[in-house]
Amino acid sequence: MPDRTESIESMEQLALVWRAMVLDRDPAADVRDLPGIAVRWADCRFAFWNCVTLTEVDADPALLGERLRQAADIMRAKRHPGFLWLFEDLLDTEARAQVRAEAEKAGLEYAFPGTGMAGDLLPLPEPAHPELTFVRVTTDDQLRAYVDLNSRAYGFPLEDGRDGLLGSTLWKNQAHAYLGLRDGVPVSCAATVEADGRLFVVLVATAPEWERRGYGEAVTRKALYEGARATGLTRATLHATAAGAPVYPRIGFRPNSPMGFYSLKQ
């Protein structure tokens, strides 16, 4: 049997961090741990805060199909759309080969890929970029700039992103959230939060017109550096999109489980 230690860690980190994020958005949010399914659903317009994930290890095709149907039923009962985050390495070999077909049968469609990553990579040297200055997010205006960068990078309407984060105290006080400024204008952002003895990297984004200049890597390094200084933690985890995945190995992250993001069929 393959070693799934880091893939399990990746799934558990999602469930832990998203619990905090969702409850920060709405203390009455749907946060449940069901057999084989973790629900982390704020039911807000920011789709990333509406999350279901499968938690069993070595699920076979029959169990996978059952859990996917249950997850789809949970998603259908909500007002706002979100995603099923599926860690493919947690499935058995046969289930991995059939996952897209089983998702289709459950009424789900593949949205985009991701990758779980982790690393014992700290301490890092103090980061710098010749074109950027860094500022920690502590005000409502800075938080608005942070979430607007994410909305633009991921293709969400600005108001949807703002519905997820504006008004948060967690993001202004507990998260080590940083903006990268070019000539005083926010062009990139990243944050780390403490999660069960690790730093979890979350909501990294760069303005589309400023990509491929190293801004995302630089601000991620800043968030990790400051998070480590504040907490003393040296291990970090994250979930990367396809666009961001090439950046993180340069910092010291290693990929573990491939991930699939699924939404309800329209």
mmCIF file of C-alpha atoms in Angstrom:
data_model
loop_
_atom_site.group_PDB
_atom_site.id
_atom_site.type_symbol
_atom_site.label_atom_id
_atom_site.label_comp_id
_atom_site.label_asym_id
_atom_site.label_seq_id
_atom_site.Cartn_x
_atom_site.Cartn_y
_atom_site.Cartn_z
ATOM 1 C CA MET A 1 0.000 0.000 0.000
ATOM 2 C CA PRO A 2 1.420 3.431 -0.855
ATOM 3 C CA ASP A 3 2.381 5.798 1.951
ATOM 4 C CA ARG A 4 -0.526 8.206 2.205
ATOM 5 C CA THR A 5 0.734 10.087 5.257
ATOM 6 C CA GLU A 6 1.125 13.443 3.526
ATOM 7 C CA SER A 7 -2.073 13.021 1.519
ATOM 8 C CA ILE A 8 -4.003 12.395 4.753
ATOM 9 C CA GLU A 9 -2.275 15.406 6.302
ATOM 10 C CA SER A 10 -3.340 17.504 3.318
ATOM 11 C CA MET A 11 -6.995 16.500 3.647
ATOM 12 C CA GLU A 12 -6.970 17.017 7.422
ATOM 13 C CA GLN A 13 -5.390 20.457 7.036
ATOM 14 C CA LEU A 14 -8.151 21.480 4.645
ATOM 15 C CA ALA A 15 -10.837 20.314 7.067
ATOM 16 C CA LEU A 16 -9.196 22.110 9.992
ATOM 17 C CA VAL A 17 -8.439 25.424 8.282
ATOM 18 C CA TRP A 18 -11.715 25.612 6.382
ATOM 19 C CA ARG A 19 -13.614 25.048 9.620
ATOM 20 C CA ALA A 20 -12.045 28.205 11.022
ATOM 21 C CA MET A 21 -12.537 30.188 7.804
ATOM 22 C CA VAL A 22 -16.185 29.201 7.411
ATOM 23 C CA LEU A 23 -17.058 29.878 11.054
ATOM 24 C CA ASP A 24 -15.270 33.225 10.810
ATOM 25 C CA ARG A 25 -17.566 34.099 7.924
ATOM 26 C CA ASP A 26 -20.702 32.825 9.693
ATOM 27 C CA PRO A 27 -20.752 31.360 13.222
ATOM 28 C CA ALA A 28 -23.892 29.428 12.202
ATOM 29 C CA ALA A 29 -22.277 27.916 9.094
ATOM 30 C CA ASP A 30 -22.721 24.235 8.230
ATOM 31 C CA VAL A 31 -19.652 22.611 9.770
ATOM 32 C CA ARG A 32 -20.212 18.878 10.121
ATOM 33 C CA ASP A 33 -18.046 15.759 10.201
ATOM 34 C CA LEU A 34 -20.184 12.988 8.754
ATOM 35 C CA PRO A 35 -19.101 9.415 7.992
ATOM 36 C CA GLY A 36 -16.590 9.862 5.182
ATOM 37 C CA ILE A 37 -17.508 13.502 4.498
ATOM 38 C CA ALA A 38 -16.447 16.827 6.009
ATOM 39 C CA VAL A 39 -18.831 19.722 5.341
ATOM 40 C CA ARG A 40 -17.371 23.247 5.572
ATOM 41 C CA TRP A 41 -20.061 25.418 4.017
ATOM 42 C CA ALA A 42 -20.594 29.126 4.753
ATOM 43 C CA ASP A 43 -23.279 29.295 2.034
ATOM 44 C CA CYS A 44 -21.992 32.682 0.925
ATOM 45 C CA ARG A 45 -21.225 34.055 -2.530
ATOM 46 C CA PHE A 46 -17.492 33.295 -2.240
ATOM 47 C CA ALA A 47 -17.441 29.764 -3.663
ATOM 48 C CA PHE A 48 -14.186 28.737 -1.963
ATOM 49 C CA TRP A 49 -15.892 29.053 1.437
ATOM 50 C CA ASN A 50 -18.490 26.475 0.354
ATOM 51 C CA CYS A 51 -16.616 23.191 0.599
ATOM 52 C CA VAL A 52 -17.245 19.471 0.953
ATOM 53 C CA THR A 53 -14.435 16.930 1.031
ATOM 54 C CA LEU A 54 -14.217 13.138 1.324
ATOM 55 C CA THR A 55 -12.235 11.903 4.311
ATOM 56 C CA GLU A 56 -12.009 8.078 4.093
ATOM 57 C CA VAL A 57 -8.801 6.324 3.118
ATOM 58 C CA ASP A 58 -8.755 3.541 0.518
ATOM 59 C CA ALA A 59 -12.355 3.964 -0.610
ATOM 60 C CA ASP A 60 -13.301 1.508 -3.353
ATOM 61 C CA PRO A 61 -15.536 2.428 -6.331
ATOM 62 C CA ALA A 62 -18.772 1.458 -4.555
ATOM 63 C CA LEU A 63 -18.004 3.537 -1.473
ATOM 64 C CA LEU A 64 -16.730 6.391 -3.623
ATOM 65 C CA GLY A 65 -19.978 6.428 -5.592
ATOM 66 C CA GLU A 66 -22.034 6.446 -2.402
ATOM 67 C CA ARG A 67 -20.037 9.315 -0.885
ATOM 68 C CA LEU A 68 -20.184 11.343 -4.095
ATOM 69 C CA ARG A 69 -23.975 11.009 -4.197
ATOM 70 C CA GLN A 70 -24.188 12.105 -0.566
ATOM 71 C CA ALA A 71 -21.887 15.064 -1.219
ATOM 72 C CA ALA A 72 -23.918 16.120 -4.255
ATOM 73 C CA ASP A 73 -27.138 15.964 -2.197
ATOM 74 C CA ILE A 74 -25.555 18.227 0.440
ATOM 75 C CA MET A 75 -24.478 20.693 -2.246
ATOM 76 C CA ARG A 76 -27.929 20.734 -3.864
ATOM 77 C CA ALA A 77 -29.523 21.700 -0.556
ATOM 78 C CA LYS A 78 -27.492 24.938 -0.386
ATOM 79 C CA ARG A 79 -28.369 28.382 -1.702
ATOM 80 C CA HIS A 80 -24.927 29.167 -3.115
ATOM 81 C CA PRO A 81 -22.632 26.994 -5.236
ATOM 82 C CA GLY A 82 -19.344 25.606 -4.020
ATOM 83 C CA PHE A 83 -16.911 22.775 -4.627
ATOM 84 C CA LEU A 84 -16.222 19.198 -3.656
ATOM 85 C CA TRP A 85 -12.475 18.962 -3.009
ATOM 86 C CA LEU A 86 -11.391 15.385 -3.757
ATOM 87 C CA PHE A 87 -7.958 14.077 -2.729
ATOM 88 C CA GLU A 88 -7.379 11.362 -5.302
ATOM 89 C CA ASP A 89 -4.550 9.565 -3.489
ATOM 90 C CA LEU A 90 -6.921 8.691 -0.648
ATOM 91 C CA LEU A 91 -8.876 6.420 -3.011
ATOM 92 C CA ASP A 92 -7.903 2.867 -3.888
ATOM 93 C CA THR A 93 -6.420 2.216 -7.330
ATOM 94 C CA GLU A 94 -9.686 1.123 -8.941
ATOM 95 C CA ALA A 95 -11.621 4.081 -7.520
ATOM 96 C CA ARG A 96 -9.005 6.551 -8.775
ATOM 97 C CA ALA A 97 -9.437 5.186 -12.272
ATOM 98 C CA GLN A 98 -13.218 5.589 -12.082
ATOM 99 C CA VAL A 99 -13.517 8.855 -10.150
ATOM 100 C CA ARG A 100 -14.662 11.064 -13.038
ATOM 101 C CA ALA A 101 -17.254 8.541 -14.172
ATOM 102 C CA GLU A 102 -18.577 8.128 -10.622
ATOM 103 C CA ALA A 103 -18.739 11.891 -10.179
ATOM 104 C CA GLU A 104 -20.698 12.193 -13.411
ATOM 105 C CA LYS A 105 -23.198 9.611 -12.185
ATOM 106 C CA ALA A 106 -23.627 11.571 -8.950
ATOM 107 C CA GLY A 107 -24.452 14.763 -10.860
ATOM 108 C CA LEU A 108 -21.064 16.413 -10.442
ATOM 109 C CA GLU A 109 -18.755 17.827 -13.076
ATOM 110 C CA TYR A 110 -14.997 18.307 -12.998
ATOM 111 C CA ALA A 111 -14.128 21.981 -12.544
ATOM 112 C CA PHE A 112 -10.330 22.226 -12.290
ATOM 113 C CA PRO A 113 -7.273 20.407 -10.886
ATOM 114 C CA GLY A 114 -5.186 21.065 -7.802
ATOM 115 C CA THR A 115 -2.321 19.517 -5.856
ATOM 116 C CA GLY A 116 -1.703 19.084 -2.156
ATOM 117 C CA MET A 117 1.802 20.141 -1.097
ATOM 118 C CA ALA A 118 3.841 20.163 2.098
ATOM 119 C CA GLY A 119 7.368 20.803 3.232
ATOM 120 C CA ASP A 120 9.705 21.092 6.205
ATOM 121 C CA LEU A 121 11.104 24.230 4.676
ATOM 122 C CA LEU A 122 11.619 26.819 7.359
ATOM 123 C CA PRO A 123 13.376 28.937 8.406
ATOM 124 C CA LEU A 124 13.453 30.903 5.180
ATOM 125 C CA PRO A 125 15.677 33.936 4.635
ATOM 126 C CA GLU A 126 13.902 37.263 4.935
ATOM 127 C CA PRO A 127 12.211 37.718 1.550
ATOM 128 C CA ALA A 128 12.694 40.637 -0.791
ATOM 129 C CA HIS A 129 11.755 41.574 -4.338
ATOM 130 C CA PRO A 130 13.273 44.587 -6.113
ATOM 131 C CA GLU A 131 9.884 45.770 -7.393
ATOM 132 C CA LEU A 132 7.758 45.128 -4.293
ATOM 133 C CA THR A 133 7.189 46.331 -0.781
ATOM 134 C CA PHE A 134 5.165 44.210 1.639
ATOM 135 C CA VAL A 135 2.428 45.293 4.028
ATOM 136 C CA ARG A 136 0.463 43.171 6.459
ATOM 137 C CA VAL A 137 -3.329 43.228 6.105
ATOM 138 C CA THR A 138 -4.727 44.967 9.184
ATOM 139 C CA THR A 139 -7.410 47.333 7.811
ATOM 140 C CA ASP A 140 -10.675 46.925 5.931
ATOM 141 C CA ASP A 141 -9.213 48.651 2.855
ATOM 142 C CA GLN A 142 -6.238 46.297 2.810
ATOM 143 C CA LEU A 143 -8.505 43.288 3.211
ATOM 144 C CA ARG A 144 -10.658 44.520 0.326
ATOM 145 C CA ALA A 145 -7.547 44.803 -1.840
ATOM 146 C CA TYR A 146 -6.523 41.289 -0.780
ATOM 147 C CA VAL A 147 -9.831 39.663 -1.656
ATOM 148 C CA ASP A 148 -10.187 41.645 -4.888
ATOM 149 C CA LEU A 149 -6.829 40.288 -6.055
ATOM 150 C CA ASN A 150 -8.090 36.765 -5.395
ATOM 151 C CA SER A 151 -11.370 37.404 -7.190
ATOM 152 C CA ARG A 152 -9.573 38.723 -10.251
ATOM 153 C CA ALA A 153 -7.049 35.878 -10.256
ATOM 154 C CA TYR A 154 -9.707 33.137 -9.920
ATOM 155 C CA GLY A 155 -12.363 34.756 -12.113
ATOM 156 C CA PHE A 156 -14.921 35.532 -9.390
ATOM 157 C CA PRO A 157 -17.061 38.699 -9.425
ATOM 158 C CA LEU A 158 -15.573 41.198 -6.976
ATOM 159 C CA GLU A 159 -18.747 41.288 -4.893
ATOM 160 C CA ASP A 160 -18.651 37.514 -4.470
ATOM 161 C CA GLY A 161 -15.158 37.612 -3.035
ATOM 162 C CA ARG A 162 -16.007 40.523 -0.763
ATOM 163 C CA ASP A 163 -18.977 38.568 0.575
ATOM 164 C CA GLY A 164 -16.523 35.950 1.805
ATOM 165 C CA LEU A 165 -13.909 38.058 3.594
ATOM 166 C CA LEU A 166 -14.976 41.628 4.278
ATOM 167 C CA GLY A 167 -15.732 42.217 7.942
ATOM 168 C CA SER A 168 -13.454 39.375 9.068
ATOM 169 C CA THR A 169 -11.450 39.813 12.241
ATOM 170 C CA LEU A 170 -9.538 36.563 11.671
ATOM 171 C CA TRP A 171 -7.977 37.882 8.464
ATOM 172 C CA LYS A 172 -6.922 41.174 10.049
ATOM 173 C CA ASN A 173 -5.684 39.788 13.372
ATOM 174 C CA GLN A 174 -4.839 36.079 13.271
ATOM 175 C CA ALA A 175 -3.820 35.357 9.676
ATOM 176 C CA HIS A 176 -0.390 36.459 8.526
ATOM 177 C CA ALA A 177 -1.853 38.012 5.382
ATOM 178 C CA TYR A 178 0.376 40.197 3.203
ATOM 179 C CA LEU A 179 0.006 42.395 0.158
ATOM 180 C CA GLY A 180 2.825 42.909 -2.309
ATOM 181 C CA LEU A 181 2.773 46.533 -3.452
ATOM 182 C CA ARG A 182 4.310 47.818 -6.676
ATOM 183 C CA ASP A 183 4.597 51.602 -6.568
ATOM 184 C CA GLY A 184 2.051 51.559 -3.755
ATOM 185 C CA VAL A 185 -0.515 49.502 -5.697
ATOM 186 C CA PRO A 186 -1.433 45.965 -4.487
ATOM 187 C CA VAL A 187 -0.405 43.445 -7.160
ATOM 188 C CA SER A 188 -0.032 40.166 -5.216
ATOM 189 C CA CYS A 189 -1.050 38.610 -1.905
ATOM 190 C CA ALA A 190 -0.617 35.532 0.272
ATOM 191 C CA ALA A 191 -1.409 34.438 3.813
ATOM 192 C CA THR A 192 -0.438 31.781 6.311
ATOM 193 C CA VAL A 193 -2.504 30.586 9.264
ATOM 194 C CA GLU A 194 -1.511 28.293 12.131
ATOM 195 C CA ALA A 195 -3.087 24.844 11.898
ATOM 196 C CA ASP A 196 -2.209 21.933 14.183
ATOM 197 C CA GLY A 197 1.526 22.586 14.353
ATOM 198 C CA ARG A 198 1.845 23.736 10.756
ATOM 199 C CA LEU A 199 1.573 26.900 8.715
ATOM 200 C CA PHE A 200 -1.134 26.624 6.076
ATOM 201 C CA VAL A 201 -0.716 28.831 3.006
ATOM 202 C CA VAL A 202 -4.030 30.181 1.766
ATOM 203 C CA LEU A 203 -5.475 32.445 -0.956
ATOM 204 C CA VAL A 204 -2.340 33.310 -2.905
ATOM 205 C CA ALA A 205 -3.023 35.528 -5.916
ATOM 206 C CA THR A 206 -1.380 37.894 -8.379
ATOM 207 C CA ALA A 207 -3.138 40.472 -10.541
ATOM 208 C CA PRO A 208 -3.392 38.916 -14.027
ATOM 209 C CA GLU A 209 -1.515 41.785 -15.682
ATOM 210 C CA TRP A 210 1.459 41.321 -13.327
ATOM 211 C CA GLU A 211 1.957 37.558 -13.556
ATOM 212 C CA ARG A 212 5.298 35.853 -14.260
ATOM 213 C CA ARG A 213 7.389 38.451 -12.445
ATOM 214 C CA GLY A 214 7.964 36.440 -9.271
ATOM 215 C CA TYR A 215 5.460 38.478 -7.275
ATOM 216 C CA GLY A 216 3.418 35.500 -6.067
ATOM 217 C CA GLU A 217 6.498 33.617 -4.907
ATOM 218 C CA ALA A 218 7.873 36.684 -3.132
ATOM 219 C CA VAL A 219 4.706 37.464 -1.177
ATOM 220 C CA THR A 220 4.252 33.774 -0.286
ATOM 221 C CA ARG A 221 7.769 33.730 1.108
ATOM 222 C CA LYS A 222 6.896 36.847 3.129
ATOM 223 C CA ALA A 223 3.752 35.259 4.596
ATOM 224 C CA LEU A 224 5.716 32.114 5.503
ATOM 225 C CA TYR A 225 8.609 34.078 6.958
ATOM 226 C CA GLU A 226 6.401 36.229 9.174
ATOM 227 C CA GLY A 227 4.176 33.301 10.165
ATOM 228 C CA ALA A 228 7.240 31.316 11.209
ATOM 229 C CA ARG A 229 8.673 34.247 13.174
ATOM 230 C CA ALA A 230 5.405 34.620 15.068
ATOM 231 C CA THR A 231 4.730 30.938 15.755
ATOM 232 C CA GLY A 232 8.074 29.128 15.606
ATOM 233 C CA LEU A 233 6.567 26.567 13.218
ATOM 234 C CA THR A 234 8.733 25.031 10.499
ATOM 235 C CA ARG A 235 6.362 22.765 8.553
ATOM 236 C CA ALA A 236 3.936 24.190 6.011
ATOM 237 C CA THR A 237 1.128 22.852 3.836
ATOM 238 C CA LEU A 238 -0.969 24.209 0.996
ATOM 239 C CA HIS A 239 -3.278 23.335 -1.880
ATOM 240 C CA ALA A 240 -2.065 24.614 -5.234
ATOM 241 C CA THR A 241 -3.957 25.318 -8.417
ATOM 242 C CA ALA A 242 -2.379 24.279 -11.712
ATOM 243 C CA ALA A 243 -1.209 27.860 -12.268
ATOM 244 C CA GLY A 244 0.457 28.100 -8.870
ATOM 245 C CA ALA A 245 1.899 24.582 -8.647
ATOM 246 C CA PRO A 246 5.246 25.362 -10.395
ATOM 247 C CA VAL A 247 6.000 28.156 -7.901
ATOM 248 C CA TYR A 248 5.968 26.250 -4.630
ATOM 249 C CA PRO A 249 8.739 23.670 -5.203
ATOM 250 C CA ARG A 250 11.103 26.635 -5.567
ATOM 251 C CA ILE A 251 10.260 27.522 -1.961
ATOM 252 C CA GLY A 252 10.670 23.928 -0.759
ATOM 253 C CA PHE A 253 7.224 22.339 -1.038
ATOM 254 C CA ARG A 254 6.737 18.797 -2.352
ATOM 255 C CA PRO A 255 3.535 17.635 -4.053
ATOM 256 C CA ASN A 256 1.520 14.838 -2.463
ATOM 257 C CA SER A 257 -2.054 14.088 -3.529
ATOM 258 C CA PRO A 258 -3.472 15.284 -6.827
ATOM 259 C CA MET A 259 -6.831 16.939 -6.249
ATOM 260 C CA GLY A 260 -9.956 17.388 -8.303
ATOM 261 C CA PHE A 261 -12.433 20.205 -7.726
ATOM 262 C CA TYR A 262 -16.007 19.313 -8.658
ATOM 263 C CA SER A 263 -19.144 21.411 -8.907
ATOM 264 C CA LEU A 264 -22.768 20.465 -9.441
ATOM 265 C CA LYS A 265 -23.778 19.959 -13.053
ATOM 266 C CA GLN A 266 -25.603 22.977 -14.406
#
